[in-house]
Coordinates of C-alpha atoms and ligand atoms in Angstrom, one line a residue:
X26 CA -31.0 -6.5 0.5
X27 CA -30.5 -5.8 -3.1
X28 CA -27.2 -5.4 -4.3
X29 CA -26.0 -4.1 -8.2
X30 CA -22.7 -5.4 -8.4
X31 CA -20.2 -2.9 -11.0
X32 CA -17.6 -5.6 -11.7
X33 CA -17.2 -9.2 -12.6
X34 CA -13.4 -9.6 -13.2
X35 CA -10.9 -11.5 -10.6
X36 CA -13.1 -9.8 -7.1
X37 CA -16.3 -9.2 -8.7
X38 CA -16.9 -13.2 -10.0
X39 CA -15.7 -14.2 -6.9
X40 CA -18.0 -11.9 -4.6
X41 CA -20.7 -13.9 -6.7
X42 CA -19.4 -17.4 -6.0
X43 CA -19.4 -16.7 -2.2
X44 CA -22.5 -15.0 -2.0
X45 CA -24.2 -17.8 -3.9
X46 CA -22.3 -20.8 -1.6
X47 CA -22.8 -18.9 1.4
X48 CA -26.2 -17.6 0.4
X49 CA -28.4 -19.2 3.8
X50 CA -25.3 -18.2 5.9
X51 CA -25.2 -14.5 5.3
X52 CA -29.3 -14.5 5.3
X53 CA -28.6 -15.4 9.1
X54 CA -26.2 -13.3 9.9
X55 CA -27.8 -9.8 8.3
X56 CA -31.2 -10.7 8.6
X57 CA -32.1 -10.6 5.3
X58 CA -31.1 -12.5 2.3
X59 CA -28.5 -10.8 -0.1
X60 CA -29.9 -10.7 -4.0
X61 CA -27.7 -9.7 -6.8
X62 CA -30.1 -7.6 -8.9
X63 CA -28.0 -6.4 -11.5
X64 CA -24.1 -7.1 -13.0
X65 CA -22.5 -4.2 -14.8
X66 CA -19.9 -5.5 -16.7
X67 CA -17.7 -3.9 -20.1
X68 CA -18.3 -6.7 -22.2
X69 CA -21.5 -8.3 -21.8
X70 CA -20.4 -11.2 -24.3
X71 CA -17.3 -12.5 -22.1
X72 CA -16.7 -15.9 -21.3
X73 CA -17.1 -16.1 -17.6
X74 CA -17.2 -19.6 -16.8
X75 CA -20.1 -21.1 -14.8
X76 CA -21.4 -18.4 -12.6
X77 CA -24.2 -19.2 -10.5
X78 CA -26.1 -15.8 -11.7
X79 CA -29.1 -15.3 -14.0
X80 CA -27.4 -14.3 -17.2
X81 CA -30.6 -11.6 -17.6
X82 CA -28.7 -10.0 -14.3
X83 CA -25.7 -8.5 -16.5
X84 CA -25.9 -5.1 -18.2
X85 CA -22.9 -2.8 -20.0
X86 CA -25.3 0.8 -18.1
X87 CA -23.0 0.8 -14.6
X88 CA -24.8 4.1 -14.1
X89 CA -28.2 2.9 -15.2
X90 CA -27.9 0.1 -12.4
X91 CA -26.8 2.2 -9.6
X92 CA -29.4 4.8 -9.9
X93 CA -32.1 1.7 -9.9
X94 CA -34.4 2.6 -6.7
X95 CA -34.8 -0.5 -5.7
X96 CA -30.6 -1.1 -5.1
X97 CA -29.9 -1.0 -1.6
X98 CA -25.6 -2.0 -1.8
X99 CA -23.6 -0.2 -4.2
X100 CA -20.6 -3.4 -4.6
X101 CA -17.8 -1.6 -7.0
X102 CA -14.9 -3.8 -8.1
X103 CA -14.3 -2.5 -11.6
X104 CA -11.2 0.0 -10.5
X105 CA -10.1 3.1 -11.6
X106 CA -10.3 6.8 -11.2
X107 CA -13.2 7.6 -13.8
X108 CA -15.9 6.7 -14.8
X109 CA -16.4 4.9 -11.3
X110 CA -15.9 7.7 -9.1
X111 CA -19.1 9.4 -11.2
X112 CA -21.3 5.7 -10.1
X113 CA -20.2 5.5 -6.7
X114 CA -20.5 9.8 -5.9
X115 CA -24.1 9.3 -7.5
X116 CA -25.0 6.0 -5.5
X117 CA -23.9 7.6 -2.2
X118 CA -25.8 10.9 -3.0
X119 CA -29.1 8.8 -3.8
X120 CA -28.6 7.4 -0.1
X121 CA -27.5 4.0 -1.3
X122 CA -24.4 2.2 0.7
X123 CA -21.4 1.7 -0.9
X124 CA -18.9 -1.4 -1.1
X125 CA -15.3 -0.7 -3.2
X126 CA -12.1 -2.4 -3.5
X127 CA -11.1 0.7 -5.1
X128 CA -7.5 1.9 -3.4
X129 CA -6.5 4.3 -6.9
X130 CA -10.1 6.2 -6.3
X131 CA -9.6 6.4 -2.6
X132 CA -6.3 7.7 -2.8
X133 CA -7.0 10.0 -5.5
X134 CA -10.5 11.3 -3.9
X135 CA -11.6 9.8 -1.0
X136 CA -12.9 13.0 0.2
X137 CA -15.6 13.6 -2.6
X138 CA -16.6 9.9 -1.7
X139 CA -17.1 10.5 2.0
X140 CA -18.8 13.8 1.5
X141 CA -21.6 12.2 -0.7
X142 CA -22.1 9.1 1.9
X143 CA -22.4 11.9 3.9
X144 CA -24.8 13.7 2.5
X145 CA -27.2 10.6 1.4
X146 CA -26.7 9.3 4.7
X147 CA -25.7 5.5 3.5
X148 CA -22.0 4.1 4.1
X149 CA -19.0 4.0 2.6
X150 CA -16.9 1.1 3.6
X151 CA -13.8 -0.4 1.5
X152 CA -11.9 -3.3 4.1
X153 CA -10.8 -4.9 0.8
X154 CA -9.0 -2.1 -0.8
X155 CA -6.0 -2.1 1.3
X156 CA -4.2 -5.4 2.2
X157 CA -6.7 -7.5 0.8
X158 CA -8.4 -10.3 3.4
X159 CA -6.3 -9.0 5.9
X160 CA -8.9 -7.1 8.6
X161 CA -6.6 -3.8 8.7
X162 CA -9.1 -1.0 8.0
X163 CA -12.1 -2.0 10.6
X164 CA -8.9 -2.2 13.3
X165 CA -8.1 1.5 12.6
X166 CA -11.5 2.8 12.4
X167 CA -13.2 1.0 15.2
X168 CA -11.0 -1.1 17.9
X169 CA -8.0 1.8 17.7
X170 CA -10.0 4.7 17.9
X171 CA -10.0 4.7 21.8
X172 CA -6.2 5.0 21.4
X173 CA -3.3 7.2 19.5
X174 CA -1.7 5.7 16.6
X175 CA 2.4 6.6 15.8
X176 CA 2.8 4.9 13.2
X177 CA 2.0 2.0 10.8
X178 CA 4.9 0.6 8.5
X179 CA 3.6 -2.2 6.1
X180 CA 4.4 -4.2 3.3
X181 CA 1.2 -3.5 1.0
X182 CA 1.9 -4.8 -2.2
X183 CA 2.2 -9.1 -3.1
X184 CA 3.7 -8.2 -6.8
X185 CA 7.0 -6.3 -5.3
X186 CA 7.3 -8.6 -1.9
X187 CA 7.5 -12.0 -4.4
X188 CA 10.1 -10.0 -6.3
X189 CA 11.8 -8.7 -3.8
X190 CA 11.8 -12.4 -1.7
X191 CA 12.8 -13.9 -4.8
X192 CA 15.7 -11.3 -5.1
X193 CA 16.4 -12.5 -1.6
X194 CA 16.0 -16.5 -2.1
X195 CA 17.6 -17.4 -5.4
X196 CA 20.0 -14.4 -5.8
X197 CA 18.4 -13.1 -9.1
X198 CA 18.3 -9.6 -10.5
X199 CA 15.4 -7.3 -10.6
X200 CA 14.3 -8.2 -14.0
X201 CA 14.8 -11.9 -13.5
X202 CA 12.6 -11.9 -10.6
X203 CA 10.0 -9.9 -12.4
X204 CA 9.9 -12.8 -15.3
X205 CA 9.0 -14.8 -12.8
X206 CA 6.4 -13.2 -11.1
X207 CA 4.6 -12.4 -14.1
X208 CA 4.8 -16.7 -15.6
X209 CA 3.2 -17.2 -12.0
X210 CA 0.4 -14.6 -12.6
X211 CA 1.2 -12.4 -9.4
X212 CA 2.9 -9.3 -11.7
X213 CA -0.2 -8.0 -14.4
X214 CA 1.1 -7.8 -18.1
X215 CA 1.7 -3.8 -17.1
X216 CA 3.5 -4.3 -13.7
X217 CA 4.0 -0.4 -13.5
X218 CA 1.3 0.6 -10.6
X219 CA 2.9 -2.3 -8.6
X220 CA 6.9 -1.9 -9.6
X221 CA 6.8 1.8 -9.6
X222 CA 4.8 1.8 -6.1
X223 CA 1.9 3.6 -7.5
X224 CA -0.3 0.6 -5.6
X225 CA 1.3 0.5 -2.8
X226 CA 1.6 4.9 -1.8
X227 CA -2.5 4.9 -3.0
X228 CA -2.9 2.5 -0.1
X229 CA -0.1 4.2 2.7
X230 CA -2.8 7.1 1.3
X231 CA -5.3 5.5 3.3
X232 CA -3.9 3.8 6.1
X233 CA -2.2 7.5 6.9
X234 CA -6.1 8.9 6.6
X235 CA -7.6 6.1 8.9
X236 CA -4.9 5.8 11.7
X237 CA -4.1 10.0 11.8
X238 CA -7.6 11.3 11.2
X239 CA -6.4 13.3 8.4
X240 CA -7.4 13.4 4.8
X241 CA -4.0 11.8 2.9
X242 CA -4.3 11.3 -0.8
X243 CA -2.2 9.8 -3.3
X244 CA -0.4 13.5 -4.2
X245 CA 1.1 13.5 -0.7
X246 CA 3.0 10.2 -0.3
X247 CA 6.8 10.2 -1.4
X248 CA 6.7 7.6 -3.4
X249 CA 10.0 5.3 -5.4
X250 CA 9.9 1.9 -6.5
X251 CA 12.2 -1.4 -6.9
X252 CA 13.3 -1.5 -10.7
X253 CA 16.3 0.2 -9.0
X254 CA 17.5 -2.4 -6.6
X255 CA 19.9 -4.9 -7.7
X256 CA 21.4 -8.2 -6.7
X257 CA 23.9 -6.3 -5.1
X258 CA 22.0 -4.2 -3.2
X259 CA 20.4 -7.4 -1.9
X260 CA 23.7 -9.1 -1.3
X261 CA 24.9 -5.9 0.7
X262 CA 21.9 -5.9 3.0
X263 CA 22.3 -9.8 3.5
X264 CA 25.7 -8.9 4.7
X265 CA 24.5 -6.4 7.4
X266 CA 21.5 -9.3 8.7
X267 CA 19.0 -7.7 6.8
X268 CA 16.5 -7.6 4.1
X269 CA 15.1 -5.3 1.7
X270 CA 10.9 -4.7 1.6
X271 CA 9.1 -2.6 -0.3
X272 CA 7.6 -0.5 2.9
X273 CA 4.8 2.0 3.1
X274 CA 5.3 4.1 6.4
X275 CA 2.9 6.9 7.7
X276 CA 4.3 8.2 11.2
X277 CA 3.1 11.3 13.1
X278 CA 6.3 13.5 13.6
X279 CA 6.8 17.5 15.1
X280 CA 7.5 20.6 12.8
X281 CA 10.3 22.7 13.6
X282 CA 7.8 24.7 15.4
X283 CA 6.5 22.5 17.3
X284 CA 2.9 21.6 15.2
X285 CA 2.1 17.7 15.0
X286 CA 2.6 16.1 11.5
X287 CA 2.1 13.2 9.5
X288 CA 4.9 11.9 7.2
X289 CA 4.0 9.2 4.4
X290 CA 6.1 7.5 2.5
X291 CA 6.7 4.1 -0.1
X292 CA 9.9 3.7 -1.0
X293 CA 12.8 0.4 -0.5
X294 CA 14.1 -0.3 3.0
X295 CA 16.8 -2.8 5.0
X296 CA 14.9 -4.1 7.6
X297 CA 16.8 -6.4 9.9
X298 CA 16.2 -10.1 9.6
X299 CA 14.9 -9.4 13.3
X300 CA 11.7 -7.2 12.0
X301 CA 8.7 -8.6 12.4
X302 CA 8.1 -7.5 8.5
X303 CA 11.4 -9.4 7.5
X304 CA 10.1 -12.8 7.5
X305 CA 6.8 -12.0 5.0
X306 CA 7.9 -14.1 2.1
X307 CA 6.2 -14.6 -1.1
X308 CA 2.9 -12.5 -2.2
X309 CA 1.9 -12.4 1.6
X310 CA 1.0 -8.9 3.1
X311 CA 1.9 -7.7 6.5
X312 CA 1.0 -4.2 8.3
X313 CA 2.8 -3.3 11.8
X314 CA 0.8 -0.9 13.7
X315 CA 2.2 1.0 16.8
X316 CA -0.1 3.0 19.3
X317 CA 0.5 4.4 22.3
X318 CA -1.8 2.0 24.7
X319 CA -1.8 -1.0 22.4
X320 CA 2.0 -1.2 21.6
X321 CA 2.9 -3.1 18.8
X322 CA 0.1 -5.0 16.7
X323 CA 0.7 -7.3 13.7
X324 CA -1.4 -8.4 10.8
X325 CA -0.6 -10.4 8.5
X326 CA -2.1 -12.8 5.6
X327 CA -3.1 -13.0 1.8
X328 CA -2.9 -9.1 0.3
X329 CA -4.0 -9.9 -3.2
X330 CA -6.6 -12.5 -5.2
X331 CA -9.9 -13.2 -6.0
X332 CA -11.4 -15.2 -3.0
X333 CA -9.0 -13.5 -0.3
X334 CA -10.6 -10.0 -1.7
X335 CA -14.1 -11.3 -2.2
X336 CA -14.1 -11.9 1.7
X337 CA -13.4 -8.6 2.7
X338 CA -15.7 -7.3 0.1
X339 CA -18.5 -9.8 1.2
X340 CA -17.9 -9.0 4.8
X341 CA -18.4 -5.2 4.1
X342 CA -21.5 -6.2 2.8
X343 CA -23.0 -7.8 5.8
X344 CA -21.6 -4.9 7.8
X345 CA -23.5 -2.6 5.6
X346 CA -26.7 -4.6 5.5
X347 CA -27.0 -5.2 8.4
X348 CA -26.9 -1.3 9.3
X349 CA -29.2 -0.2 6.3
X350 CA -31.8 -3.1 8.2
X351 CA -31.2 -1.3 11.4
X352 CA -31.6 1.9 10.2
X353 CA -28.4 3.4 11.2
X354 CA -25.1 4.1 9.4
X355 CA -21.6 3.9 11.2
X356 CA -19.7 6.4 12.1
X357 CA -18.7 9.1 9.5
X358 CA -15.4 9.7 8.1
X359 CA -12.5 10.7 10.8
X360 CA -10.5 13.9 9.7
X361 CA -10.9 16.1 12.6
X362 CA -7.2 16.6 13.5
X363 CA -6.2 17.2 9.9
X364 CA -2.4 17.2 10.1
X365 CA -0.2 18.7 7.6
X366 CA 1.5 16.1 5.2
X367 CA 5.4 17.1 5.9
X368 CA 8.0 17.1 2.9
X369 CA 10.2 13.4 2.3
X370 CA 12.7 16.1 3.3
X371 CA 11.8 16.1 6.9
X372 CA 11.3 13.0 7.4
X373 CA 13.7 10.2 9.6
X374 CA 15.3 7.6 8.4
X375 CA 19.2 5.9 7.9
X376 CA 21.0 5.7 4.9
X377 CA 22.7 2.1 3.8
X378 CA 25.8 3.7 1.5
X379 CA 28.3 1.5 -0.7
X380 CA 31.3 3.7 -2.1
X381 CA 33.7 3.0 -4.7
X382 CA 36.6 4.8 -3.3
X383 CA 40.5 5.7 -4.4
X384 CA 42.4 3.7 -1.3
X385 CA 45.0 6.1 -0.1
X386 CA 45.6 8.3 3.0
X387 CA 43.3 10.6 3.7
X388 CA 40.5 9.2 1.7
X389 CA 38.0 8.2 5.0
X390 CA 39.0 11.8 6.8
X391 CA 37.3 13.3 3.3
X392 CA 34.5 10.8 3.3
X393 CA 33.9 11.5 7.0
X394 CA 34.0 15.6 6.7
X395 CA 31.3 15.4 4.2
X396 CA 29.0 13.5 6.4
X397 CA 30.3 15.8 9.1
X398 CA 29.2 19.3 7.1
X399 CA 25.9 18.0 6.5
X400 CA 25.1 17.2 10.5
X401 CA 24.8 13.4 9.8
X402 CA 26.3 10.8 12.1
X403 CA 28.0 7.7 11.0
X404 CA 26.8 4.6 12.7
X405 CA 29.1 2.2 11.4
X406 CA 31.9 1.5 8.6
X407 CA 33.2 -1.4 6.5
X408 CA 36.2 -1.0 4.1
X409 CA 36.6 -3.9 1.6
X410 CA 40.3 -4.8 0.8
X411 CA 42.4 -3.3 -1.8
X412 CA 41.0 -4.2 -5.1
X413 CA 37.6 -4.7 -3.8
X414 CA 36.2 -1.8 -5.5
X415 CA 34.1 -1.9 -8.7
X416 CA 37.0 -1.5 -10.7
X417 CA 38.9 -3.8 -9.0
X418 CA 42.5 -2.4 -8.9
X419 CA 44.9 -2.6 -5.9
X420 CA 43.9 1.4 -5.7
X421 CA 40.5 0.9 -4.8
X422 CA 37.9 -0.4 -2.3
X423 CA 34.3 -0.5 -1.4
X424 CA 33.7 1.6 1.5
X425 CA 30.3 0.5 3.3
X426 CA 28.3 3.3 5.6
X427 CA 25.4 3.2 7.7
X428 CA 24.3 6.1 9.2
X429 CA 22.4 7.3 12.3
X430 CA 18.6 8.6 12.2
X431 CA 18.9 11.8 10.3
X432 CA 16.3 13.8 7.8
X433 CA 16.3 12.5 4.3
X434 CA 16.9 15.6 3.2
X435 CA 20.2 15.9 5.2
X436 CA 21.5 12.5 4.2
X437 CA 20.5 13.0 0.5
X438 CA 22.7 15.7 0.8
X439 CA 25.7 13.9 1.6
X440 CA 25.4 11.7 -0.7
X441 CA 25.4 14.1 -3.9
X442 CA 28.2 16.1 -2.1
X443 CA 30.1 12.9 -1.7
X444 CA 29.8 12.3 -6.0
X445 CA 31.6 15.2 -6.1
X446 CA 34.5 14.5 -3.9
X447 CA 37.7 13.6 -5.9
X448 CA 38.5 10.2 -3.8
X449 CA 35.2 8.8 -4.5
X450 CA 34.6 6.9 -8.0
X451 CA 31.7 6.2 -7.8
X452 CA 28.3 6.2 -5.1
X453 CA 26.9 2.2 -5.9
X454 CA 24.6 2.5 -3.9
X455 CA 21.7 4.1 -1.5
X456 CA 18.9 2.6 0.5
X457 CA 17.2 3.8 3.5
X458 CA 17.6 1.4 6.4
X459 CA 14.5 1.0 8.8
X460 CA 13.2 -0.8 12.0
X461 CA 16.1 -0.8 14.0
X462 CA 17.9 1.5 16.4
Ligands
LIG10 P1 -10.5 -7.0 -13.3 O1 -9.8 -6.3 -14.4 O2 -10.3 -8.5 -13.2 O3 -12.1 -6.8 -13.4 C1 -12.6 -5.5 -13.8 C2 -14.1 -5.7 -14.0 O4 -14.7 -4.4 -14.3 C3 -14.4 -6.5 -15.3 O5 -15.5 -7.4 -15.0 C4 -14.8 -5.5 -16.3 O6 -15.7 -5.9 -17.3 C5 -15.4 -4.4 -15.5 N1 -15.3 -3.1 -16.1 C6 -14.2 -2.5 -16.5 N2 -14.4 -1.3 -17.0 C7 -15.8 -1.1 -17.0 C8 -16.7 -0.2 -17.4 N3 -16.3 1.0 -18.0 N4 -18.0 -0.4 -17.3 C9 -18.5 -1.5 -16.7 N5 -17.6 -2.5 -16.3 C10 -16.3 -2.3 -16.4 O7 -10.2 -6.3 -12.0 P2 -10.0 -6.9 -10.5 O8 -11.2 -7.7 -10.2 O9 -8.6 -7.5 -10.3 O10 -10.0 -5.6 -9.6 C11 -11.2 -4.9 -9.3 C12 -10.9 -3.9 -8.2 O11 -10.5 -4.6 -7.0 C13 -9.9 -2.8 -8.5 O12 -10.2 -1.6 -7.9 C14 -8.6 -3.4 -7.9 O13 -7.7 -2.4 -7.5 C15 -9.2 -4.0 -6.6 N6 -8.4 -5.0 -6.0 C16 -8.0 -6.1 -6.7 C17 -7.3 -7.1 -6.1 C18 -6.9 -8.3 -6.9 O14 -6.2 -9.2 -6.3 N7 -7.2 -8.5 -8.2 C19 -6.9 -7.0 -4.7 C20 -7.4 -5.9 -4.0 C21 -8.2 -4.9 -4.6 P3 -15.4 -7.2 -18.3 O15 -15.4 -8.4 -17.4 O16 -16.5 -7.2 -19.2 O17 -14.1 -6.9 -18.9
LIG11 N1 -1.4 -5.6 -7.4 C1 -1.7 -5.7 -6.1 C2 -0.6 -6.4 -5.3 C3 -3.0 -6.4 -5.9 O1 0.3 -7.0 -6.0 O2 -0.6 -6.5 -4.1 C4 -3.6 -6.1 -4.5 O3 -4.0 -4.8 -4.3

């Protein structure tokens, strides 16, 4: 099997130290040994260490090397929208299987991937892309596919779960946290795709695609990230037992008239100390899947690095060896039931409020009404003493509600009629509260 690997940064090196240690291994298991017969790399010059890799392997022509006829494996780990959808769309089309750790592209256009494995007749496979060395994507396209999948919540992204956790252990702020991420090497020197939760919707993108048999991209997940949560809001959700996570969620749901739909969505969540997802500390990665046979599933484990990715990749590459040596490809892409994507708007969730409130009679009947007008229930309430409010005068106090399960769109609602009401100074804060009752 001849591979042209398009890549040799943090995945791509490490792809070539396991495929060189493991060499006789693989050989065994595909039937066949693995050769790397080209390297497409920007900067042919870099320093990268001792490789164990002909030097002569490396060119700067990515599209040269993938329309080589004698390339069998297509391994991309280079990233990116363009020019690597262009390599990969012209690999697939030649008949040539493809390997990618490639969320962004996936997200963004899946589909025009899948159409040209299609057509060529090779395979597309990309295990590493979401979650890292977690096996997540071969569960949802194989083992579940005998069974119906509600919903899958996860925490997707190791850059905002070491921030948040850090939030969580030590107290610090947002910005704090984010300092030390990035001296530890786990935030890049542009944290945006991971902060804003650009990384993390491109991969509820295809976890919604694989477990609801719909094409998902990037456009349709609601999508907010943590440079808005603060030490208080972390504090507050201590107070109610919980934690906050940076969660991707794709569920099924109904339309008012009565048509199945998919919601996705990546945004900052309580979760109570309770949820499995609560105790995934550090950089670690975690996905809860829930089907209707299986119940609840967990998996768990490194979402981010080198080696951890290099193993999916490596295992996608026996997977599709061994297939091109048979002379069969797996199954096509699954996107017969294409659902419609419905609005943030629609769907479910709870709302964790902190008011700054006037304390005088009267004051919770308003605060109540408005929640009242909009059809939203109140779960619970906490008033702080007098004095407890930001401005801390004997005339003011926090006022703490959690609602019930309304639509987003209902409870955001409330919350910009309640900036307008006269007894309340000022709205603190707002987070959705998930995975419990
Ligand atoms: P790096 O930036 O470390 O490496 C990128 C590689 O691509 C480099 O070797 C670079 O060449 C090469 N490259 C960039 N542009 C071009 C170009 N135009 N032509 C040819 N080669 C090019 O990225 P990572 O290894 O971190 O990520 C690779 C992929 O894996 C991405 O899709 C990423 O999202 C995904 N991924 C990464 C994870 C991680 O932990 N790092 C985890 C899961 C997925 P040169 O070396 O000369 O600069
Ligand atoms: N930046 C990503 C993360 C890398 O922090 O999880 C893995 O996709």
């Amino acid at each position: 099997m001849r591979l042209a690997l398009l890549g040799c940064g943090t995945v791509g090196s490490e792809v070539v130290r396991l495929l060189h240690s493991q060499s006789a291994d693989l050989a065994a298991r595909i039937g066949a040994p693995l050769e790397i017969a080209g390297i497409a790399v920007r900067r042919i010059g870099r320093d990268r260490g001792e490789l164990p890799v002909d030097p002569l392997v490396f060119t700067a022509d990515p599209l040269d090397l993938v329309k080589r006829d004698d390339i069998d494996v297509v391994v991309e780990c280079v990233g990116g929208i363009e020019p690597a959808r262009s390599w990969l769309v012209e690999a697939l089309r030649a008949g040539k299987s493809v390997v990618t750790a490639n969320k962004a592209l996936l997200a963004e256009d899946g589909g025009s991937l899948h159409d040209a494995a299609a057509q060529g007749g090779g395979d597309l496979y990309y295990e590493a892309a979401v979650a890292g060395a977690i096996p997540l994507l071969r569960p949802l396209r194989e083992s579940l596919h005998g069974d119906r999948v509600t919903r899958v919540t996860g925490i997707v992204n190791g850059t905002t779960n070491f921030i948040l956790s850090a939030m969580d252990s030590t107290g610090a702020g947002f910005a704090e946290a984010l300092a030390e991420a990035t001296d530890l090497g786990y935030a890049e020197a542009d944290p945006t795709a991971d902060v804003e939760g650009f990384d993390a919707a491109a991969k509820a993108a295809i976890l919604a695609s694989l477990a609801f048999h719909t094409r998902v991209g990037a456009a349709d997940v609601h999508r907010e990230g943590i440079t808005e949560v603060a030490a208080a809001d972390v504090a507050s959700a201590k107070a109610m037992g919980c934690t906050i996570k940076l969660l991707c969620i794709a569920a099924r749901g109904t339309a008012a008239d009565g048509r199945e739909t998919v919601s996705v969505r990546v945004h900052p969540a309580m979760i109570p100390l309770t949820h499995p997802l609560a105790s995934v500390g550090d950089a670690f990665n975690a996905v809860f899947v829930e089907a209707e046979a299986a119940g609840q599933l967990m998996f768990y484990g490194p979402g981010a690095g080198g080696a951890p990715t290099a193993s999916a990749v490596l295992g996608d590459v026996v997977a599709v060896s061994r297939n091109r040596l048979a002379g069969v490809r797996a199954a096509s892409e699954s996107a017969y039931a294409d659902l419609p994507v419905r609005p943030m708007g629609e769907a479910l969730t709870r709302y964790h409020i902190s008011l700054d409130v006037t304390d005088r009679p009267g004051v919770l009947a308003a605060v109540a009404g408005v929640f009242a007008q909009h059809g939203v229930s109140i779960a619970t309430v906490r008033q702080g003493a007098a004095g407890s409010g930001a401005a801390g005068r004997d005339d003011d106090a926090d006022l703490v509600i959690v609602t019930h399960v309304a639509p987003d769109a209902a409870l955001a609602a409330t919350v910009q009629a309640l900036r307008g009401l006269d007894a309340v100074r000022s709205v603190a804060s707002v987070l959705r509260v998930e995975g419990s009752a």
